[in-house]
Coordinates of C-alpha atoms in Angstrom, one line a residue:
S1 CA 0.0 0.0 0.0
V2 CA 1.0 3.6 -0.4
A3 CA 2.2 5.3 2.8
A4 CA 0.4 8.4 4.2
E5 CA 3.8 10.1 4.6
P6 CA 6.8 10.6 2.4
L7 CA 9.2 7.6 2.1
S8 CA 12.6 7.8 3.6
P9 CA 14.5 8.7 1.5
T10 CA 11.9 10.2 -0.8
P11 CA 12.3 9.4 -4.4
F12 CA 11.3 12.1 -6.8
P13 CA 12.4 13.4 -10.2
E14 CA 14.3 16.7 -9.9
F15 CA 14.8 19.1 -12.7
F16 CA 16.5 22.0 -10.8
R17 CA 19.6 22.1 -13.0
N18 CA 17.6 21.5 -16.3
P19 CA 14.0 22.8 -15.7
I20 CA 11.2 22.0 -18.0
S21 CA 10.0 25.2 -19.7
L22 CA 6.3 26.1 -19.3
D23 CA 4.2 28.5 -21.2
P24 CA 2.3 30.9 -18.8
A25 CA -1.0 30.0 -20.6
E26 CA -0.4 26.2 -20.3
A27 CA -2.2 24.1 -17.8
L28 CA -0.2 22.3 -15.1
N29 CA -1.7 18.9 -14.3
F30 CA -0.6 16.4 -11.7
Q31 CA -1.3 12.7 -12.0
A32 CA -1.3 10.4 -9.0
A33 CA -2.1 6.8 -8.3
E34 CA -3.2 5.0 -5.1
D35 CA -4.0 1.5 -4.2
G36 CA -6.2 2.0 -1.1
A37 CA -9.9 1.1 -0.7
G38 CA -12.4 3.7 0.2
A39 CA -11.9 7.5 0.3
I40 CA -8.3 8.3 -0.4
Q41 CA -6.5 11.6 -0.8
S42 CA -3.5 11.9 -3.1
N43 CA -1.0 14.7 -2.6
G44 CA 1.7 16.0 -4.8
L45 CA 4.4 18.7 -4.6
I46 CA 5.8 20.7 -7.5
W47 CA 8.8 23.0 -7.4
L48 CA 8.6 25.9 -9.9
T49 CA 11.6 28.2 -10.8
D50 CA 12.2 31.0 -13.2
G51 CA 15.3 29.2 -14.6
S52 CA 18.1 26.8 -13.8
V53 CA 19.0 26.6 -10.1
N54 CA 22.7 26.8 -9.2
P55 CA 24.4 26.1 -5.8
M56 CA 25.3 29.0 -3.6
P57 CA 28.7 28.8 -2.1
G58 CA 29.6 30.5 1.2
E59 CA 30.1 29.9 4.9
I60 CA 27.0 27.9 5.7
F61 CA 25.7 27.2 9.2
T62 CA 22.5 25.6 10.4
I63 CA 20.1 27.0 13.0
R64 CA 17.2 25.2 14.6
G65 CA 13.7 26.7 15.1
T66 CA 10.5 25.5 16.6
G67 CA 6.8 26.3 16.3
T68 CA 3.7 25.4 18.3
T69 CA 0.9 26.2 15.8
T70 CA -2.1 23.8 15.5
V71 CA -2.0 22.6 11.9
G72 CA -5.2 21.1 10.4
T73 CA -5.4 18.0 8.2
F74 CA -4.3 18.5 4.6
V75 CA -4.3 22.3 4.7
W76 CA -1.3 24.7 4.7
A77 CA -1.0 26.5 8.0
N78 CA 1.4 29.3 8.7
C79 CA 3.6 28.7 11.8
P80 CA 5.6 31.4 13.4
I81 CA 9.1 30.0 14.1
I82 CA 11.2 30.8 17.2
L83 CA 14.9 30.3 16.5
D84 CA 16.9 28.6 19.2
E85 CA 19.6 31.3 19.1
N86 CA 19.6 35.0 18.5
L87 CA 21.3 35.8 15.2
P88 CA 24.0 38.6 15.2
A89 CA 22.7 41.7 13.5
G90 CA 22.8 41.5 9.7
T91 CA 21.2 40.0 6.6
Y92 CA 21.0 36.3 6.0
A93 CA 20.3 34.1 3.0
V94 CA 18.4 30.8 3.4
V95 CA 20.2 28.2 1.4
G96 CA 18.5 25.0 2.6
M97 CA 16.0 23.6 5.1
R98 CA 14.7 20.5 6.8
A99 CA 11.2 20.4 8.3
E100 CA 9.8 18.0 10.8
S101 CA 6.5 17.4 12.7
T102 CA 4.6 14.4 13.7
T103 CA 2.5 14.1 10.5
C104 CA 4.5 16.5 8.2
L105 CA 4.1 16.1 4.4
A106 CA 5.8 19.4 3.4
A107 CA 6.9 22.8 4.5
R108 CA 7.6 26.1 2.8
L109 CA 9.1 29.4 3.9
V110 CA 7.3 32.7 3.9
F111 CA 9.6 35.7 3.8
V112 CA 8.6 39.2 4.8
G113 CA 7.7 41.0 1.6
G114 CA 8.5 37.9 -0.5
T115 CA 6.5 36.3 -3.3
W116 CA 8.1 32.9 -3.7
R117 CA 7.5 30.2 -1.1
P118 CA 10.5 27.8 -1.4
G119 CA 9.9 24.5 0.4
V120 CA 10.9 21.0 1.1
I121 CA 9.5 17.5 1.5
G122 CA 8.6 17.1 5.2
Y123 CA 9.5 14.4 7.7
D124 CA 8.0 12.9 10.8
A125 CA 11.1 11.6 12.4
V126 CA 14.7 12.7 13.0
S127 CA 15.8 9.4 11.5
D128 CA 14.1 10.0 8.2
L129 CA 16.6 10.5 5.4
E130 CA 16.3 13.7 3.4
D131 CA 17.3 14.4 -0.2
P132 CA 20.6 16.3 0.0
I133 CA 19.4 18.7 -2.8
F134 CA 17.4 20.6 -0.2
R135 CA 20.4 21.3 2.1
F136 CA 23.6 23.3 2.3
G137 CA 23.2 25.7 -0.7
Q138 CA 22.4 23.1 -3.4
L139 CA 19.3 25.0 -4.5
G140 CA 20.9 28.5 -4.3
N141 CA 19.5 31.4 -2.4
W142 CA 15.9 30.7 -1.3
G143 CA 15.3 34.2 0.1
E144 CA 16.9 36.8 2.5
F145 CA 15.9 38.2 5.8
R146 CA 17.2 40.5 8.5
H147 CA 18.2 39.0 11.8
D148 CA 15.1 40.4 13.5
Q149 CA 12.6 39.3 10.7
A150 CA 13.1 35.6 10.3
P151 CA 10.7 33.9 7.9
T152 CA 7.7 31.9 9.1
A153 CA 6.9 28.4 7.8
D154 CA 3.8 27.0 6.2
F155 CA 3.3 23.3 7.1
L156 CA 1.2 20.7 5.4
C157 CA 0.3 17.7 7.5
T158 CA -1.7 14.5 7.2
A159 CA -3.5 15.0 10.6
A160 CA -3.8 17.6 13.3
D161 CA -0.3 18.5 14.5
A162 CA 1.0 21.1 17.0
A163 CA 4.8 20.9 17.1
Q164 CA 7.0 22.0 14.3
T165 CA 10.8 21.9 13.9
I166 CA 12.8 23.4 11.1
F167 CA 16.6 23.5 10.4
L168 CA 17.6 26.5 8.3
D169 CA 20.9 26.5 6.4
L170 CA 22.1 30.1 6.4
I171 CA 24.8 32.3 4.9
R172 CA 25.4 35.7 6.6
L173 CA 25.5 38.3 3.8
S174 CA 26.2 41.4 5.8

């Protein structure tokens, strides 16, 4: 049977280095299959870019953050994130992320004044293996923030959930 959560590691085709070009007027359809009986919900994630994505080099460090927002079933919910440490004054680029919660499918970042919502496949256990493409600068600069305006995170979960953890990979820009 198909699991209710992402596999570990999660297999997926990635086209970040050689994206498929889309016409703005073209429909974007998602096809899914399931093998369960009764009412089943299929979920899919799609990453859109405005061109090829290249790694961002720099002095990368990781900071942990947590949230306590009650997230509903199969709906995106915005979660304020409290970082475990105060960042020194300056501007930071997010260059990777890992997201965890008890029933997490996916998470995406919301930057103050931003339009893009870069995100990741979510995990429900520390032991789940992530795809390295989402960490340590492999997908370039996801967005920037000042030390006192950290992004929030939208979480998508398979059931009610009230404890979120993210690990942000950062590069200090100034």
